[in-house]
Amino acid sequence: MSVVLAALTSDPNLLKCELHRLAGQVLVQTEPRANAMGVGAYAQEEVLLRRFSSAEADPSLAQLAPPHESEALLFHASRLPVGLSFEENTQPFRARRWLFAHQGSVSGFDALRAPLMASLPEHLQRLVRGATDSEVLFAVFLRHLRDVGRTDDPRLEARVAGGLLADTAREVIKRSMEEGIPRASTLNLVATNGFVLVACRFGEEPLYYSRLEGGTECEPCGVTASTPETQPSVGAHRRRRTVVVASHLKRPGSWVELPRGTTLAVGPDLQVQLVNGT
């Protein structure tokens, strides 16, 4: 069982504040315990990726926050089988500005790996360094982006990116059927390039999303209901908006479960678009 958490926010300076708000709502560790965790974020034009083992300590949401401003974050935790390289197989995976995570597993992957790899151009084949099905899925998604010439396009529409992510899942489902693999895969996929956040749910495992609106209080920043309105931080906290995707919740609250076969697409305007269809 793996855990995924992603966020896209309107104010990069307040990402750590939004993670603090989520502390009582989401889980970043489950049983059986994850032993490989990774978190990716953005620092202007840089994409920073940090990997760590749960043996070091169970991370808090505050510890996942980057030490710099970032408009997006993607976290993943899973249990790697013995023998798999920690560095090469820990999600999220990164290519250029893209961060990608997969919650679930590809049934019959041993039979599907060769045809999926053969569908990739040589440079994307070289990108796959580990042994996981998830990294191959990422390469297939990158192929879909490349095929429409949008891999590095900062103006890529969220709905288009979401459609390509869903196409990735559908391609794997189609190949599974062609190979006669009876058991369905779980293909909960999440990706961001710092400008858009997209996620799709194809499988039994749930995936949720929530939209956080601005507020007048923030413990990390010391903003309270009595903080004078003249303080710039008050207005910034009231204006902030964030969309969050999570696989594991402590309590449902205002979270919405993404229906099976549905894709979520969020752009810089933080409007949530849902596209149905398997």
GROMACS .gro file of C-alpha atoms in nm, residues 70 213 224:
model
    3
   70SER     CA    1   0.716   2.652  -0.401
  213GLU     CA    2  -0.974   2.847   0.097
  224THR     CA    3  -0.428   3.517   1.465
   0.00000   0.00000   0.00000
